[in-house]
Amino acid sequence: MVDNSVIQSLPLPTFAKVRYNSWQLDEMIPATDKATTSFFMKNKKNGIEVSGLSTTYQHLTEKMTAQGVMLMSMVQAKTEHPDLVKKMIGSVIDKATDRLSAQNFAQFNTGIFVYIPENVQFDEVLHLTLNQLATSGKDLVARIFVYIGSNAKVDILQEMHTIGTQKTKASVIIEVIADSGAQVTYANIDSFGEQTTAFINREAEVRDHATVDWQNAEFNDGNVIIRLASQLNGEGSTSHTNVIGLTTKKQTQGLVTTILNRGRHSLGHIFQRGVILNRSTLVFNGIGKIIKGAKGSDAQQESRVLMLSRRARGDANPLLLIDENDVTAGHAASVGRVDENQMYYLMSRGISEQVARKLVIRGFMGEVLAKVPTKEAQQQVVEEIERKLKHEDD
C-alpha cells in the first residue's frame, strides 16, 4: 500500500491546454457495487464482462484454456494468483509516475486480468468489457492487465460503459506487455456516461520484433483525460496508434498520445481524428520521442480536428523529441471546418445537409473505423457517431 501523503506529494499528470484541476480526480472513493446479469456480452464469445465488483460474463474455449490462457476478473486473479498479479501490476506504468496513477495503484478494487502464453494464436476476437455501476455515487477505480507471450497473436476489443445515472468519477489503468514477436491489435471503445468524469491511462511495453496496434475510439459523454502510450523497447518493435474522438455539448476530452522509441529500428506512428460539436473541447497532444541509440527508428504523427461549431474549441499539438541522427521523423496537424466543396458535391446529388455532414464525418474517421476488429464493433462506432450527432444543434 502506498502512503497517501506520498501520493498527494506527486504531481498531477500533464495534459497541455486542458484545465482539469477542478475535476477532483485525485479524490476517489472506490465503489463496491455488484450486478447479477450481463449487460453486453452473450452468445459464447471469447471474453469477460466485469460490472462493478461482479463478473457477469466469462467464456473461453476449451482450446484456449488447454493452452494455458488465463482470463478472469482482477478480484479472482488476486485470490487465485496473488504472486503473479503482484509481479505484473505496475510493471508497465510506474506507480510513482504521477498522482492519479499512484492513487489508482493504491485503491483499485476491480478490473480484468489476461495472461496469454507464448505461441498461442487466437482465431477469434477476445472481448474485454468493463462496466461502471453508477448507482451509489461512488467511483470506479479499476485496473486491466494483459500479457501476450512470445510469438502469440491476438485481436482484443475492450469496451467501457456507464450503467446508471449517478454523478461519479472513474480511474482506469490498462497495462499491456507484448513479449518478443507477439502480434496484438488492441481496440478500445470508451463510452462513459455524461455524469462520469474520468482518467484513463493506457500503456504498452513492446519488446523485440513485437507489434501493438491501438485502435482507440473515444465516445465518452463526460469530461475525460486520456493517456495512451507505447514503449518501443525492443529492436524492430512497432506500434501504430490510431485514435478517433467526438465531443458534444460542454464536455472536454483531452488526450496525450505518446510513442517512445527505445529499440533500434523501432517504428511508431500516431494517427488521430477528432470531431467537435456545440461548446465542447477536444485536445490532441501527440508526442513522439526517439532516444539516443535508437538508430534506424521511425516516428510519425498526424492529428486532424474537424470543428462543426463556431463555439467549439479544438487543438492539435504535435511534439517530436529526437536524440538520434539516423532516424526518420515527421508530423502534421490541423484544426478546421467541414469542407464546403464536399458538402456541395453531396447535396447537389440530392442528399440532405444533415446526411451529408454524417457522411463527411464518417469518411473523416473512416481510416480508423475500418481497422476496428469486428463488423459488429464497427457498426457500434457508427451508431455512437449517429448518437453524438443528434446533439449537433444543442
PDB file of C-alpha atoms in Angstrom, residues 151-340:
ATOM      1  CA  ASN A 151       5.053 -15.153 -30.792  1.00  0.00           C
ATOM      2  CA  ALA A 152       1.448 -15.168 -29.593  1.00  0.00           C
ATOM      3  CA  LYS A 153      -1.203 -13.394 -31.652  1.00  0.00           C
ATOM      4  CA  VAL A 154      -4.497 -11.856 -30.543  1.00  0.00           C
ATOM      5  CA  ASP A 155      -7.060  -9.215 -31.504  1.00  0.00           C
ATOM      6  CA  ILE A 156      -8.630  -7.583 -28.440  1.00  0.00           C
ATOM      7  CA  LEU A 157     -11.775  -5.471 -28.280  1.00  0.00           C
ATOM      8  CA  GLN A 158     -12.116  -3.650 -24.980  1.00  0.00           C
ATOM      9  CA  GLU A 159     -15.213  -1.608 -24.081  1.00  0.00           C
ATOM     10  CA  MET A 160     -16.062   0.606 -21.120  1.00  0.00           C
ATOM     11  CA  HIS A 161     -19.587   1.734 -20.263  1.00  0.00           C
ATOM     12  CA  THR A 162     -21.518   3.511 -17.532  1.00  0.00           C
ATOM     13  CA  ILE A 163     -24.624   1.792 -16.151  1.00  0.00           C
ATOM     14  CA  GLY A 164     -26.707   4.210 -14.097  1.00  0.00           C
ATOM     15  CA  THR A 165     -27.065   7.969 -13.801  1.00  0.00           C
ATOM     16  CA  GLN A 166     -25.404   8.911 -10.502  1.00  0.00           C
ATOM     17  CA  LYS A 167     -22.752  11.625 -10.706  1.00  0.00           C
ATOM     18  CA  THR A 168     -19.430   9.882 -10.243  1.00  0.00           C
ATOM     19  CA  LYS A 169     -15.809   9.536 -11.349  1.00  0.00           C
ATOM     20  CA  ALA A 170     -13.650   6.821 -12.893  1.00  0.00           C
ATOM     21  CA  SER A 171      -9.956   5.948 -12.817  1.00  0.00           C
ATOM     22  CA  VAL A 172      -8.898   3.128 -15.143  1.00  0.00           C
ATOM     23  CA  ILE A 173      -5.355   1.998 -15.896  1.00  0.00           C
ATOM     24  CA  ILE A 174      -4.611  -0.509 -18.657  1.00  0.00           C
ATOM     25  CA  GLU A 175      -1.178  -2.149 -18.866  1.00  0.00           C
ATOM     26  CA  VAL A 176      -0.130  -4.315 -21.829  1.00  0.00           C
ATOM     27  CA  ILE A 177       3.040  -6.348 -22.332  1.00  0.00           C
ATOM     28  CA  ALA A 178       3.752  -7.742 -25.808  1.00  0.00           C
ATOM     29  CA  ASP A 179       6.668 -10.134 -25.476  1.00  0.00           C
ATOM     30  CA  SER A 180       9.131 -10.896 -28.283  1.00  0.00           C
ATOM     31  CA  GLY A 181       7.432 -11.490 -31.618  1.00  0.00           C
ATOM     32  CA  ALA A 182       3.899 -11.039 -30.265  1.00  0.00           C
ATOM     33  CA  GLN A 183       1.297  -9.530 -32.603  1.00  0.00           C
ATOM     34  CA  VAL A 184      -1.511  -7.561 -30.928  1.00  0.00           C
ATOM     35  CA  THR A 185      -4.359  -5.414 -32.149  1.00  0.00           C
ATOM     36  CA  TYR A 186      -5.926  -3.675 -29.152  1.00  0.00           C
ATOM     37  CA  ALA A 187      -9.147  -1.807 -29.952  1.00  0.00           C
ATOM     38  CA  ASN A 188     -10.908   0.340 -27.345  1.00  0.00           C
ATOM     39  CA  ILE A 189     -14.392   1.814 -27.396  1.00  0.00           C
ATOM     40  CA  ASP A 190     -14.823   4.143 -24.420  1.00  0.00           C
ATOM     41  CA  SER A 191     -18.411   5.178 -23.668  1.00  0.00           C
ATOM     42  CA  PHE A 192     -18.537   6.532 -20.127  1.00  0.00           C
ATOM     43  CA  GLY A 193     -21.739   8.469 -19.387  1.00  0.00           C
ATOM     44  CA  GLU A 194     -22.369  12.190 -19.153  1.00  0.00           C
ATOM     45  CA  GLN A 195     -22.249  12.163 -15.344  1.00  0.00           C
ATOM     46  CA  THR A 196     -18.855  10.402 -15.253  1.00  0.00           C
ATOM     47  CA  THR A 197     -15.622  12.376 -15.045  1.00  0.00           C
ATOM     48  CA  ALA A 198     -12.705  10.092 -15.871  1.00  0.00           C
ATOM     49  CA  PHE A 199      -8.973   9.491 -16.028  1.00  0.00           C
ATOM     50  CA  ILE A 200      -7.929   6.717 -18.452  1.00  0.00           C
ATOM     51  CA  ASN A 201      -4.287   5.660 -18.719  1.00  0.00           C
ATOM     52  CA  ARG A 202      -3.242   3.024 -21.271  1.00  0.00           C
ATOM     53  CA  GLU A 203       0.326   1.939 -21.898  1.00  0.00           C
ATOM     54  CA  ALA A 204       2.041  -0.929 -23.683  1.00  0.00           C
ATOM     55  CA  GLU A 205       5.561  -2.295 -23.421  1.00  0.00           C
ATOM     56  CA  VAL A 206       6.548  -3.676 -26.824  1.00  0.00           C
ATOM     57  CA  ARG A 207       9.538  -5.994 -26.919  1.00  0.00           C
ATOM     58  CA  ASP A 208      11.806  -7.318 -29.721  1.00  0.00           C
ATOM     59  CA  HIS A 209      10.011  -7.581 -33.083  1.00  0.00           C
ATOM     60  CA  ALA A 210       6.612  -7.368 -31.391  1.00  0.00           C
ATOM     61  CA  THR A 211       3.689  -5.219 -32.555  1.00  0.00           C
ATOM     62  CA  VAL A 212       0.942  -3.458 -30.618  1.00  0.00           C
ATOM     63  CA  ASP A 213      -1.526  -1.592 -32.807  1.00  0.00           C
ATOM     64  CA  TRP A 214      -4.021   0.573 -30.918  1.00  0.00           C
ATOM     65  CA  GLN A 215      -7.453   1.412 -32.382  1.00  0.00           C
ATOM     66  CA  ASN A 216      -8.937   3.887 -29.905  1.00  0.00           C
ATOM     67  CA  ALA A 217     -12.491   5.277 -30.138  1.00  0.00           C
ATOM     68  CA  GLU A 218     -13.361   7.962 -27.580  1.00  0.00           C
ATOM     69  CA  PHE A 219     -17.134   8.477 -27.341  1.00  0.00           C
ATOM     70  CA  ASN A 220     -17.416   9.409 -23.679  1.00  0.00           C
ATOM     71  CA  ASP A 221     -20.111  11.955 -22.802  1.00  0.00           C
ATOM     72  CA  GLY A 222     -18.463  13.461 -19.714  1.00  0.00           C
ATOM     73  CA  ASN A 223     -15.183  15.234 -19.053  1.00  0.00           C
ATOM     74  CA  VAL A 224     -12.273  12.855 -19.625  1.00  0.00           C
ATOM     75  CA  ILE A 225      -8.484  12.968 -19.768  1.00  0.00           C
ATOM     76  CA  ILE A 226      -6.839  10.091 -21.607  1.00  0.00           C
ATOM     77  CA  ARG A 227      -3.241   8.984 -21.834  1.00  0.00           C
ATOM     78  CA  LEU A 228      -2.253   6.436 -24.490  1.00  0.00           C
ATOM     79  CA  ALA A 229       1.389   5.368 -24.735  1.00  0.00           C
ATOM     80  CA  SER A 230       3.623   2.750 -26.310  1.00  0.00           C
ATOM     81  CA  GLN A 231       7.147   1.981 -25.105  1.00  0.00           C
ATOM     82  CA  LEU A 232       9.010   0.538 -28.098  1.00  0.00           C
ATOM     83  CA  ASN A 233      11.723  -1.097 -26.010  1.00  0.00           C
ATOM     84  CA  GLY A 234      12.709  -3.911 -28.349  1.00  0.00           C
ATOM     85  CA  GLU A 235      14.618  -3.975 -31.595  1.00  0.00           C
ATOM     86  CA  GLY A 236      12.207  -3.870 -34.536  1.00  0.00           C
ATOM     87  CA  SER A 237       9.250  -3.191 -32.242  1.00  0.00           C
ATOM     88  CA  THR A 238       6.219  -1.500 -33.814  1.00  0.00           C
ATOM     89  CA  SER A 239       3.150   0.455 -32.733  1.00  0.00           C
ATOM     90  CA  HIS A 240       0.519   2.127 -34.890  1.00  0.00           C
ATOM     91  CA  THR A 241      -1.680   4.256 -32.637  1.00  0.00           C
ATOM     92  CA  ASN A 242      -4.974   5.272 -34.240  1.00  0.00           C
ATOM     93  CA  VAL A 243      -7.441   7.485 -32.365  1.00  0.00           C
ATOM     94  CA  ILE A 244     -10.876   8.896 -33.143  1.00  0.00           C
ATOM     95  CA  GLY A 245     -12.845  11.126 -30.789  1.00  0.00           C
ATOM     96  CA  LEU A 246     -16.097  13.077 -30.867  1.00  0.00           C
ATOM     97  CA  THR A 247     -17.171  15.663 -28.281  1.00  0.00           C
ATOM     98  CA  THR A 248     -20.569  17.290 -27.732  1.00  0.00           C
ATOM     99  CA  LYS A 249     -22.399  19.782 -25.504  1.00  0.00           C
ATOM    100  CA  LYS A 250     -19.983  21.359 -22.983  1.00  0.00           C
ATOM    101  CA  GLN A 251     -17.744  18.360 -22.388  1.00  0.00           C
ATOM    102  CA  THR A 252     -13.942  18.329 -22.532  1.00  0.00           C
ATOM    103  CA  GLN A 253     -11.809  15.453 -23.750  1.00  0.00           C
ATOM    104  CA  GLY A 254      -8.037  15.838 -23.540  1.00  0.00           C
ATOM    105  CA  LEU A 255      -5.667  13.227 -24.945  1.00  0.00           C
ATOM    106  CA  VAL A 256      -1.923  12.748 -24.705  1.00  0.00           C
ATOM    107  CA  THR A 257      -0.748  10.119 -27.181  1.00  0.00           C
ATOM    108  CA  THR A 258       2.900   9.130 -26.802  1.00  0.00           C
ATOM    109  CA  ILE A 259       5.267   6.752 -28.545  1.00  0.00           C
ATOM    110  CA  LEU A 260       8.742   6.284 -27.105  1.00  0.00           C
ATOM    111  CA  ASN A 261      11.291   4.710 -29.468  1.00  0.00           C
ATOM    112  CA  ARG A 262      13.994   2.998 -27.413  1.00  0.00           C
ATOM    113  CA  GLY A 263      14.740  -0.017 -29.604  1.00  0.00           C
ATOM    114  CA  ARG A 264      16.803   0.105 -32.766  1.00  0.00           C
ATOM    115  CA  HIS A 265      14.741   0.102 -35.958  1.00  0.00           C
ATOM    116  CA  SER A 266      11.543   0.602 -33.992  1.00  0.00           C
ATOM    117  CA  LEU A 267       8.549   2.186 -35.698  1.00  0.00           C
ATOM    118  CA  GLY A 268       5.878   4.323 -34.029  1.00  0.00           C
ATOM    119  CA  HIS A 269       3.106   6.103 -35.906  1.00  0.00           C
ATOM    120  CA  ILE A 270       0.309   8.234 -34.401  1.00  0.00           C
ATOM    121  CA  PHE A 271      -2.848   8.961 -36.420  1.00  0.00           C
ATOM    122  CA  GLN A 272      -5.667  10.969 -34.765  1.00  0.00           C
ATOM    123  CA  ARG A 273      -9.025  12.264 -35.988  1.00  0.00           C
ATOM    124  CA  GLY A 274     -11.426  14.328 -33.874  1.00  0.00           C
ATOM    125  CA  VAL A 275     -14.814  15.985 -34.395  1.00  0.00           C
ATOM    126  CA  ILE A 276     -16.157  18.753 -32.124  1.00  0.00           C
ATOM    127  CA  LEU A 277     -19.783  19.872 -31.684  1.00  0.00           C
ATOM    128  CA  ASN A 278     -21.559  22.579 -29.683  1.00  0.00           C
ATOM    129  CA  ARG A 279     -19.403  24.214 -26.992  1.00  0.00           C
ATOM    130  CA  SER A 280     -17.220  21.205 -26.377  1.00  0.00           C
ATOM    131  CA  THR A 281     -13.436  20.966 -26.292  1.00  0.00           C
ATOM    132  CA  LEU A 282     -11.172  18.327 -27.806  1.00  0.00           C
ATOM    133  CA  VAL A 283      -7.396  18.457 -27.433  1.00  0.00           C
ATOM    134  CA  PHE A 284      -4.929  16.105 -29.123  1.00  0.00           C
ATOM    135  CA  ASN A 285      -1.383  16.218 -27.731  1.00  0.00           C
ATOM    136  CA  GLY A 286       0.909  13.944 -29.728  1.00  0.00           C
ATOM    137  CA  ILE A 287       4.424  13.139 -28.532  1.00  0.00           C
ATOM    138  CA  GLY A 288       6.996  11.158 -30.484  1.00  0.00           C
ATOM    139  CA  LYS A 289      10.331  10.611 -28.746  1.00  0.00           C
ATOM    140  CA  ILE A 290      13.388   8.834 -30.120  1.00  0.00           C
ATOM    141  CA  ILE A 291      16.115   8.364 -27.542  1.00  0.00           C
ATOM    142  CA  LYS A 292      19.852   8.190 -28.161  1.00  0.00           C
ATOM    143  CA  GLY A 293      20.828   4.803 -29.553  1.00  0.00           C
ATOM    144  CA  ALA A 294      17.500   4.025 -31.286  1.00  0.00           C
ATOM    145  CA  LYS A 295      19.151   4.038 -34.710  1.00  0.00           C
ATOM    146  CA  GLY A 296      17.029   3.420 -37.770  1.00  0.00           C
ATOM    147  CA  SER A 297      13.807   4.276 -35.938  1.00  0.00           C
ATOM    148  CA  ASP A 298      10.744   5.943 -37.440  1.00  0.00           C
ATOM    149  CA  ALA A 299       8.408   8.341 -35.583  1.00  0.00           C
ATOM    150  CA  GLN A 300       5.487   9.902 -37.452  1.00  0.00           C
ATOM    151  CA  GLN A 301       2.284  11.579 -36.325  1.00  0.00           C
ATOM    152  CA  GLU A 302      -0.764  13.205 -37.879  1.00  0.00           C
ATOM    153  CA  SER A 303      -3.610  14.852 -35.940  1.00  0.00           C
ATOM    154  CA  ARG A 304      -6.668  16.458 -37.553  1.00  0.00           C
ATOM    155  CA  VAL A 305      -9.603  18.097 -35.791  1.00  0.00           C
ATOM    156  CA  LEU A 306     -12.879  18.923 -37.546  1.00  0.00           C
ATOM    157  CA  MET A 307     -14.997  21.664 -35.941  1.00  0.00           C
ATOM    158  CA  LEU A 308     -18.759  21.677 -36.534  1.00  0.00           C
ATOM    159  CA  SER A 309     -19.495  24.675 -34.324  1.00  0.00           C
ATOM    160  CA  ARG A 310     -18.041  28.170 -34.026  1.00  0.00           C
ATOM    161  CA  ARG A 311     -18.385  27.870 -30.244  1.00  0.00           C
ATOM    162  CA  ALA A 312     -16.264  24.728 -30.010  1.00  0.00           C
ATOM    163  CA  ARG A 313     -12.556  24.631 -29.205  1.00  0.00           C
ATOM    164  CA  GLY A 314     -10.057  22.244 -30.717  1.00  0.00           C
ATOM    165  CA  ASP A 315      -6.304  21.846 -30.507  1.00  0.00           C
ATOM    166  CA  ALA A 316      -3.830  19.545 -32.215  1.00  0.00           C
ATOM    167  CA  ASN A 317      -0.370  19.847 -30.701  1.00  0.00           C
ATOM    168  CA  PRO A 318       2.428  17.711 -32.179  1.00  0.00           C
ATOM    169  CA  LEU A 319       5.772  17.340 -30.455  1.00  0.00           C
ATOM    170  CA  LEU A 320       8.860  15.471 -31.654  1.00  0.00           C
ATOM    171  CA  LEU A 321      11.844  14.911 -29.350  1.00  0.00           C
ATOM    172  CA  ILE A 322      14.743  13.420 -31.291  1.00  0.00           C
ATOM    173  CA  ASP A 323      18.068  12.457 -29.676  1.00  0.00           C
ATOM    174  CA  GLU A 324      19.419  10.327 -32.527  1.00  0.00           C
ATOM    175  CA  ASN A 325      20.574  11.296 -36.036  1.00  0.00           C
ATOM    176  CA  ASP A 326      19.963   8.133 -38.039  1.00  0.00           C
ATOM    177  CA  VAL A 327      16.146   8.237 -37.886  1.00  0.00           C
ATOM    178  CA  THR A 328      13.034   9.260 -39.822  1.00  0.00           C
ATOM    179  CA  ALA A 329      10.513  11.582 -38.174  1.00  0.00           C
ATOM    180  CA  GLY A 330       7.707  13.929 -39.135  1.00  0.00           C
ATOM    181  CA  HIS A 331       4.396  15.399 -38.058  1.00  0.00           C
ATOM    182  CA  ALA A 332       1.292  17.125 -39.358  1.00  0.00           C
ATOM    183  CA  ALA A 333      -1.588  18.826 -37.522  1.00  0.00           C
ATOM    184  CA  SER A 334      -4.653  20.864 -38.428  1.00  0.00           C
ATOM    185  CA  VAL A 335      -7.886  22.249 -36.975  1.00  0.00           C
ATOM    186  CA  GLY A 336     -10.590  23.243 -39.458  1.00  0.00           C
ATOM    187  CA  ARG A 337     -14.214  23.183 -40.523  1.00  0.00           C
ATOM    188  CA  VAL A 338     -16.204  20.889 -42.813  1.00  0.00           C
ATOM    189  CA  ASP A 339     -15.055  21.119 -46.438  1.00  0.00           C
ATOM    190  CA  GLU A 340     -17.763  23.138 -48.181  1.00  0.00           C
TER     191      GLU A 340
END
